[in-house]
């Protein structure tokens, strides 16, 4: 994103005057640990170098103005209307964050805001957490509210849960808020204890494969999975007290899984509990530089998400299964919520061109869609940039 273009558009939209302050928050890709976060489990995401930029300046009025380079919808909202949701428009993300500041008793000022994101929309790379965190970090600084980073991350999630209506876990906001260049974040989503794991792999890259299949109905299906996990937990509590699904190891689950009468619900729990173990094994493999094991765990994660959790679909399955056929692909799986969006692969640098040449045409022939491929650059978390 050219910062100069953001500043120029800011002036033409909101008038010349003091230069706006500039903030940035990244997107994220998750290496492994899918649909574990809202079950108190482990995840291993990293922040990306693309994300959302925000230019912001006080307007001296009791209103907030919102605009973005990404959509034509813009809004001019008096303070009295800030708590009103605006259909399914993108402004609900910043409005949801503002709502959290109000709930904390922070005194507002009016701001003019211009956003610009270079995360592909609907790709499952957390454009929503990115816009939430860029807003939260900017408001915190502009309002001098002194809220610490972890709390801002929780507020981003609360904005999405309470205002937008998506019952997401904490992974995305945490990765976007706490990311570090060249590192993945091994996060315990219950305690929020975390460890940075070096992600630079000599001769190998993280490649993101975008199916360009929009994640339609993803929010309602996502919330359905959250409810299914709650139901599974309820049944497993007949064995012993559990706080979250991730309190159970896979061996104990397999011995007792029949206490969950409904087969679908049982499958959901099996995914979560087995995935949690895969994250621990993946972190151990990464630390000892064992990419072969990491790759196998990623492949197993995809299959579990396909058969037990049922969040993949034809597009993600095609792109991942085709990627597996390429010799230099160490492992590949869907990433994020699923139902479309992106997959992530670890690929030998010498095989990236072959991956694109082999997977692209088969994917197009099977789905009618064109895939995009990006070599991920792992960047830092949200902050002020100007
Ligand atoms: C979405 C949610 C996250 C997480 C993933 C699945 O990205 O926002 O909280 O649940 O799906 O792992």
Short mmCIF file of C-alpha atoms in Angstrom, two decimals, residues 2-318:
data_model
loop_
_atom_site.label_atom_id
_atom_site.label_comp_id
_atom_site.label_asym_id
_atom_site.label_seq_id
_atom_site.Cartn_x
_atom_site.Cartn_y
_atom_site.Cartn_z
CA UNK A 2 1.36 3.37 -0.95
CA UNK A 3 1.13 5.53 2.16
CA UNK A 4 1.20 8.60 -0.10
CA UNK A 5 -2.06 7.48 -1.77
CA UNK A 6 -3.70 7.05 1.63
CA UNK A 7 -2.64 10.53 2.74
CA UNK A 8 -3.75 12.10 -0.54
CA UNK A 9 -7.19 10.47 -0.42
CA UNK A 10 -7.52 11.41 3.25
CA UNK A 11 -7.04 15.09 2.40
CA UNK A 12 -9.37 15.06 -0.55
CA UNK A 13 -12.09 13.30 1.49
CA UNK A 14 -11.74 15.05 4.83
CA UNK A 15 -10.01 18.33 3.93
CA UNK A 16 -6.50 19.62 4.36
CA UNK A 17 -5.21 20.30 7.85
CA UNK A 18 -2.97 18.46 10.26
CA UNK A 19 -1.49 15.26 8.79
CA UNK A 20 -3.40 12.15 9.99
CA UNK A 21 -1.72 9.59 12.25
CA UNK A 22 -1.02 6.27 10.49
CA UNK A 23 -1.49 2.77 11.89
CA UNK A 24 -1.15 -0.75 10.51
CA UNK A 25 -2.39 -4.18 11.58
CA UNK A 26 -1.46 -7.40 9.72
CA UNK A 27 -3.51 -10.37 8.54
CA UNK A 28 -2.58 -13.85 9.75
CA UNK A 29 -2.13 -17.38 8.54
CA UNK A 30 -2.51 -20.35 10.87
CA UNK A 31 0.04 -23.13 10.42
CA UNK A 32 -1.93 -25.65 12.50
CA UNK A 33 -4.57 -25.74 15.25
CA UNK A 34 -7.92 -25.10 13.57
CA UNK A 35 -11.19 -24.66 15.45
CA UNK A 36 -9.35 -25.32 18.69
CA UNK A 37 -9.25 -21.72 19.97
CA UNK A 38 -12.86 -21.49 21.16
CA UNK A 39 -12.33 -24.89 22.81
CA UNK A 40 -9.55 -23.65 25.06
CA UNK A 41 -6.91 -25.32 22.90
CA UNK A 42 -3.62 -24.59 21.14
CA UNK A 43 -2.99 -22.74 17.86
CA UNK A 44 0.12 -21.82 15.84
CA UNK A 45 -0.58 -18.73 13.71
CA UNK A 46 1.76 -16.06 12.35
CA UNK A 47 1.18 -12.45 11.33
CA UNK A 48 1.59 -11.60 7.65
CA UNK A 49 3.23 -8.58 6.10
CA UNK A 50 0.00 -7.59 4.39
CA UNK A 51 -2.83 -6.11 6.38
CA UNK A 52 -4.93 -3.00 7.04
CA UNK A 53 -3.73 0.61 7.09
CA UNK A 54 -5.60 3.37 8.90
CA UNK A 55 -5.19 7.14 8.62
CA UNK A 56 -6.99 8.90 11.48
CA UNK A 57 -7.40 12.49 12.67
CA UNK A 58 -9.58 14.17 15.31
CA UNK A 59 -12.45 16.13 13.69
CA UNK A 60 -13.47 18.23 16.70
CA UNK A 61 -17.11 17.09 16.33
CA UNK A 62 -19.30 14.53 18.10
CA UNK A 63 -19.27 12.13 15.13
CA UNK A 64 -17.10 9.48 13.50
CA UNK A 65 -16.52 9.28 9.77
CA UNK A 66 -15.48 6.05 8.11
CA UNK A 67 -14.29 5.34 4.58
CA UNK A 68 -12.12 2.71 2.92
CA UNK A 69 -10.31 2.09 -0.34
CA UNK A 70 -11.80 -1.41 -0.40
CA UNK A 71 -15.56 -0.77 -0.56
CA UNK A 72 -17.61 2.17 -1.76
CA UNK A 73 -19.71 2.24 1.44
CA UNK A 74 -18.76 5.13 3.73
CA UNK A 75 -20.48 6.34 6.91
CA UNK A 76 -20.81 9.53 8.93
CA UNK A 77 -22.11 8.51 12.34
CA UNK A 78 -23.15 10.92 15.13
CA UNK A 79 -22.18 9.74 18.63
CA UNK A 80 -25.86 8.96 19.39
CA UNK A 81 -25.91 6.32 16.63
CA UNK A 82 -22.57 4.62 17.28
CA UNK A 83 -24.18 1.60 18.95
CA UNK A 84 -26.37 0.86 15.90
CA UNK A 85 -25.24 -1.95 13.61
CA UNK A 86 -25.19 -1.00 9.92
CA UNK A 87 -26.59 -4.01 8.05
CA UNK A 88 -23.70 -6.28 7.15
CA UNK A 89 -21.39 -3.40 6.20
CA UNK A 90 -17.65 -3.38 6.91
CA UNK A 91 -18.07 -0.40 9.29
CA UNK A 92 -19.52 -2.80 11.89
CA UNK A 93 -15.94 -3.84 12.69
CA UNK A 94 -14.69 -0.38 13.71
CA UNK A 95 -18.11 0.41 15.23
CA UNK A 96 -17.88 -2.78 17.32
CA UNK A 97 -14.46 -1.73 18.59
CA UNK A 98 -15.68 1.78 19.43
CA UNK A 99 -18.55 0.13 21.32
CA UNK A 100 -15.97 -1.70 23.43
CA UNK A 101 -14.18 1.56 24.29
CA UNK A 102 -17.53 3.10 25.30
CA UNK A 103 -18.31 0.05 27.47
CA UNK A 104 -14.94 0.53 29.20
CA UNK A 105 -15.95 4.10 30.03
CA UNK A 106 -13.34 5.72 27.76
CA UNK A 107 -14.43 9.23 26.79
CA UNK A 108 -14.70 9.45 23.00
CA UNK A 109 -13.58 12.17 20.61
CA UNK A 110 -14.75 12.46 17.02
CA UNK A 111 -12.37 11.07 14.38
CA UNK A 112 -12.18 10.96 10.62
CA UNK A 113 -10.87 7.55 9.54
CA UNK A 114 -9.72 6.20 6.21
CA UNK A 115 -8.86 2.50 5.94
CA UNK A 116 -7.06 0.59 3.23
CA UNK A 117 -6.48 -3.15 3.27
CA UNK A 118 -4.36 -5.35 1.05
CA UNK A 119 -5.56 -8.67 2.49
CA UNK A 120 -7.65 -10.50 -0.12
CA UNK A 121 -11.30 -10.23 0.99
CA UNK A 122 -13.05 -13.32 2.29
CA UNK A 123 -9.83 -15.29 2.00
CA UNK A 124 -9.78 -16.39 5.64
CA UNK A 125 -6.60 -14.43 6.36
CA UNK A 126 -8.30 -12.39 9.08
CA UNK A 127 -9.14 -9.14 7.37
CA UNK A 128 -11.76 -8.68 10.11
CA UNK A 129 -9.36 -9.09 13.05
CA UNK A 130 -6.95 -6.83 11.19
CA UNK A 131 -9.46 -3.99 10.91
CA UNK A 132 -10.54 -4.53 14.53
CA UNK A 133 -7.01 -4.33 15.85
CA UNK A 134 -5.93 -1.40 13.70
CA UNK A 135 -8.95 0.49 15.05
CA UNK A 136 -8.30 -0.58 18.65
CA UNK A 137 -4.61 0.32 18.60
CA UNK A 138 -5.33 3.69 16.94
CA UNK A 139 -8.15 4.62 19.35
CA UNK A 140 -6.06 3.57 22.32
CA UNK A 141 -3.29 5.92 21.29
CA UNK A 142 -5.45 8.79 20.02
CA UNK A 143 -7.64 8.73 23.15
CA UNK A 144 -4.68 8.08 25.44
CA UNK A 145 -6.72 5.34 27.11
CA UNK A 146 -3.73 3.33 28.39
CA UNK A 147 -5.36 -0.04 27.73
CA UNK A 148 -2.79 -2.83 27.50
CA UNK A 149 -2.29 -4.88 24.35
CA UNK A 150 -3.85 -8.10 25.61
CA UNK A 151 -6.95 -6.18 26.65
CA UNK A 152 -7.16 -4.52 23.21
CA UNK A 153 -6.97 -8.01 21.69
CA UNK A 154 -9.84 -9.19 23.90
CA UNK A 155 -11.83 -6.09 22.94
CA UNK A 156 -11.31 -6.93 19.25
CA UNK A 157 -12.73 -10.39 19.82
CA UNK A 158 -15.60 -9.01 21.92
CA UNK A 159 -16.44 -6.55 19.11
CA UNK A 160 -16.77 -9.47 16.74
CA UNK A 161 -18.74 -11.65 19.19
CA UNK A 162 -21.09 -8.98 20.49
CA UNK A 163 -21.45 -6.46 17.67
CA UNK A 164 -20.82 -8.40 14.46
CA UNK A 165 -22.37 -11.62 15.82
CA UNK A 166 -19.59 -14.06 14.91
CA UNK A 167 -18.66 -16.23 17.92
CA UNK A 168 -14.99 -16.48 16.99
CA UNK A 169 -12.20 -17.45 19.36
CA UNK A 170 -9.15 -15.33 20.25
CA UNK A 171 -6.62 -16.69 17.73
CA UNK A 172 -6.94 -14.09 14.98
CA UNK A 173 -6.95 -11.01 17.18
CA UNK A 174 -4.04 -12.43 19.18
CA UNK A 175 -1.93 -13.14 16.10
CA UNK A 176 -2.71 -9.73 14.62
CA UNK A 177 -2.01 -7.94 17.90
CA UNK A 178 1.07 -9.89 19.05
CA UNK A 179 2.74 -11.11 15.84
CA UNK A 180 6.53 -10.96 15.49
CA UNK A 181 8.52 -11.04 12.28
CA UNK A 182 9.88 -14.49 11.41
CA UNK A 183 7.96 -16.14 14.25
CA UNK A 184 4.86 -18.23 14.72
CA UNK A 185 2.92 -17.81 17.96
CA UNK A 186 2.32 -21.02 19.89
CA UNK A 187 -0.67 -19.90 21.93
CA UNK A 188 -2.67 -21.54 24.68
CA UNK A 189 -6.07 -19.98 23.99
CA UNK A 190 -7.35 -20.57 27.49
CA UNK A 191 -4.53 -19.04 29.51
CA UNK A 192 -3.21 -16.78 26.70
CA UNK A 193 0.27 -17.99 27.63
CA UNK A 194 2.36 -18.07 24.47
CA UNK A 195 5.78 -18.78 23.04
CA UNK A 196 7.35 -17.50 19.82
CA UNK A 197 8.60 -20.30 17.57
CA UNK A 198 11.06 -19.37 14.79
CA UNK A 199 9.38 -20.01 11.47
CA UNK A 200 12.20 -19.42 9.05
CA UNK A 201 12.98 -22.76 7.46
CA UNK A 202 16.16 -22.85 5.43
CA UNK A 203 15.24 -23.58 1.81
CA UNK A 204 11.48 -23.82 2.48
CA UNK A 205 8.65 -21.29 2.38
CA UNK A 206 5.14 -20.94 3.67
CA UNK A 207 2.92 -20.67 0.59
CA UNK A 208 -0.67 -19.48 0.83
CA UNK A 209 -3.04 -20.87 -1.80
CA UNK A 210 -6.20 -18.80 -2.20
CA UNK A 211 -9.15 -20.78 -3.58
CA UNK A 212 -10.91 -17.48 -4.34
CA UNK A 213 -14.07 -19.20 -3.19
CA UNK A 214 -15.85 -16.67 -0.98
CA UNK A 215 -16.66 -17.95 2.46
CA UNK A 216 -20.43 -17.73 1.97
CA UNK A 217 -22.58 -18.72 4.94
CA UNK A 218 -19.34 -19.16 6.82
CA UNK A 219 -20.53 -17.19 9.85
CA UNK A 220 -23.68 -19.23 10.43
CA UNK A 221 -21.87 -22.54 9.86
CA UNK A 222 -19.09 -21.36 12.16
CA UNK A 223 -21.54 -20.53 14.94
CA UNK A 224 -23.13 -23.95 14.38
CA UNK A 225 -19.74 -25.63 14.99
CA UNK A 226 -19.31 -23.59 18.20
CA UNK A 227 -22.68 -24.92 19.42
CA UNK A 228 -21.82 -28.49 18.40
CA UNK A 229 -18.62 -28.33 20.46
CA UNK A 230 -20.57 -27.07 23.47
CA UNK A 231 -22.92 -30.02 23.10
CA UNK A 232 -20.00 -32.48 22.85
CA UNK A 233 -18.46 -30.99 25.99
CA UNK A 234 -21.74 -31.42 27.85
CA UNK A 235 -21.79 -35.16 27.05
CA UNK A 236 -18.10 -35.69 27.89
CA UNK A 237 -18.69 -34.12 31.29
CA UNK A 238 -20.55 -37.29 32.22
CA UNK A 239 -17.09 -38.94 32.39
CA UNK A 240 -15.35 -36.31 34.53
CA UNK A 241 -15.39 -32.54 35.07
CA UNK A 242 -13.95 -30.69 32.07
CA UNK A 243 -13.67 -26.96 31.43
CA UNK A 244 -13.08 -27.26 27.68
CA UNK A 245 -12.87 -30.00 25.07
CA UNK A 246 -9.13 -29.49 25.03
CA UNK A 247 -8.88 -30.80 28.60
CA UNK A 248 -9.14 -34.31 27.21
CA UNK A 249 -6.31 -36.18 25.46
CA UNK A 250 -7.14 -38.13 22.32
CA UNK A 251 -6.52 -41.59 23.91
CA UNK A 252 -9.05 -40.94 26.67
CA UNK A 253 -11.51 -39.57 24.14
CA UNK A 254 -11.27 -42.61 21.87
CA UNK A 255 -11.97 -44.90 24.83
CA UNK A 256 -15.03 -42.93 25.83
CA UNK A 257 -16.35 -41.33 22.67
CA UNK A 258 -19.55 -43.37 22.69
CA UNK A 259 -20.88 -41.23 25.54
CA UNK A 260 -21.61 -38.74 22.78
CA UNK A 261 -24.71 -40.32 21.25
CA UNK A 262 -24.88 -38.18 18.11
CA UNK A 263 -22.33 -39.27 15.52
CA UNK A 264 -21.86 -35.80 14.04
CA UNK A 265 -21.23 -34.24 17.45
CA UNK A 266 -18.81 -37.07 18.25
CA UNK A 267 -16.90 -36.36 15.05
CA UNK A 268 -16.66 -32.66 15.88
CA UNK A 269 -15.13 -33.46 19.28
CA UNK A 270 -12.72 -35.97 17.73
CA UNK A 271 -11.42 -33.28 15.41
CA UNK A 272 -10.87 -30.73 18.17
CA UNK A 273 -9.18 -33.15 20.55
CA UNK A 274 -6.95 -34.75 17.90
CA UNK A 275 -6.07 -31.34 16.44
CA UNK A 276 -4.96 -30.10 19.81
CA UNK A 277 -2.47 -32.97 20.05
CA UNK A 278 -1.28 -32.25 16.50
CA UNK A 279 -0.40 -28.67 17.47
CA UNK A 280 1.80 -29.88 20.34
CA UNK A 281 3.49 -32.41 18.06
CA UNK A 282 3.91 -29.78 15.31
CA UNK A 283 5.60 -27.33 17.66
CA UNK A 284 7.99 -30.05 18.84
CA UNK A 285 8.72 -30.97 15.20
CA UNK A 286 9.37 -27.35 14.22
CA UNK A 287 11.72 -26.87 17.13
CA UNK A 288 13.84 -29.82 16.08
CA UNK A 289 13.67 -28.82 12.40
CA UNK A 290 11.70 -31.94 11.47
CA UNK A 291 9.70 -30.64 8.52
CA UNK A 292 8.63 -34.12 7.41
CA UNK A 293 6.70 -34.65 10.63
CA UNK A 294 5.31 -31.11 10.52
CA UNK A 295 4.05 -31.76 6.99
CA UNK A 296 2.38 -35.04 7.93
CA UNK A 297 0.62 -33.34 10.84
CA UNK A 298 -0.63 -30.58 8.52
CA UNK A 299 -1.99 -33.18 6.10
CA UNK A 300 -3.69 -35.05 8.95
CA UNK A 301 -5.19 -31.77 10.15
CA UNK A 302 -6.75 -31.19 6.75
CA UNK A 303 -8.26 -34.67 6.66
CA UNK A 304 -9.69 -34.25 10.14
CA UNK A 305 -11.22 -30.91 9.12
CA UNK A 306 -12.61 -32.56 5.99
CA UNK A 307 -14.12 -35.70 7.46
CA UNK A 308 -14.78 -35.00 11.15
CA UNK A 309 -15.32 -31.24 11.23
CA UNK A 310 -16.72 -30.89 7.68
CA UNK A 311 -15.53 -27.35 7.01
CA UNK A 312 -13.49 -27.84 3.84
CA UNK A 313 -15.57 -28.26 0.66
CA UNK A 314 -14.67 -29.05 -2.93
CA UNK A 315 -12.42 -26.04 -3.52
CA UNK A 316 -10.21 -26.44 -0.44
CA UNK A 317 -10.05 -30.21 -0.88
CA UNK A 318 -9.03 -29.93 -4.52
#
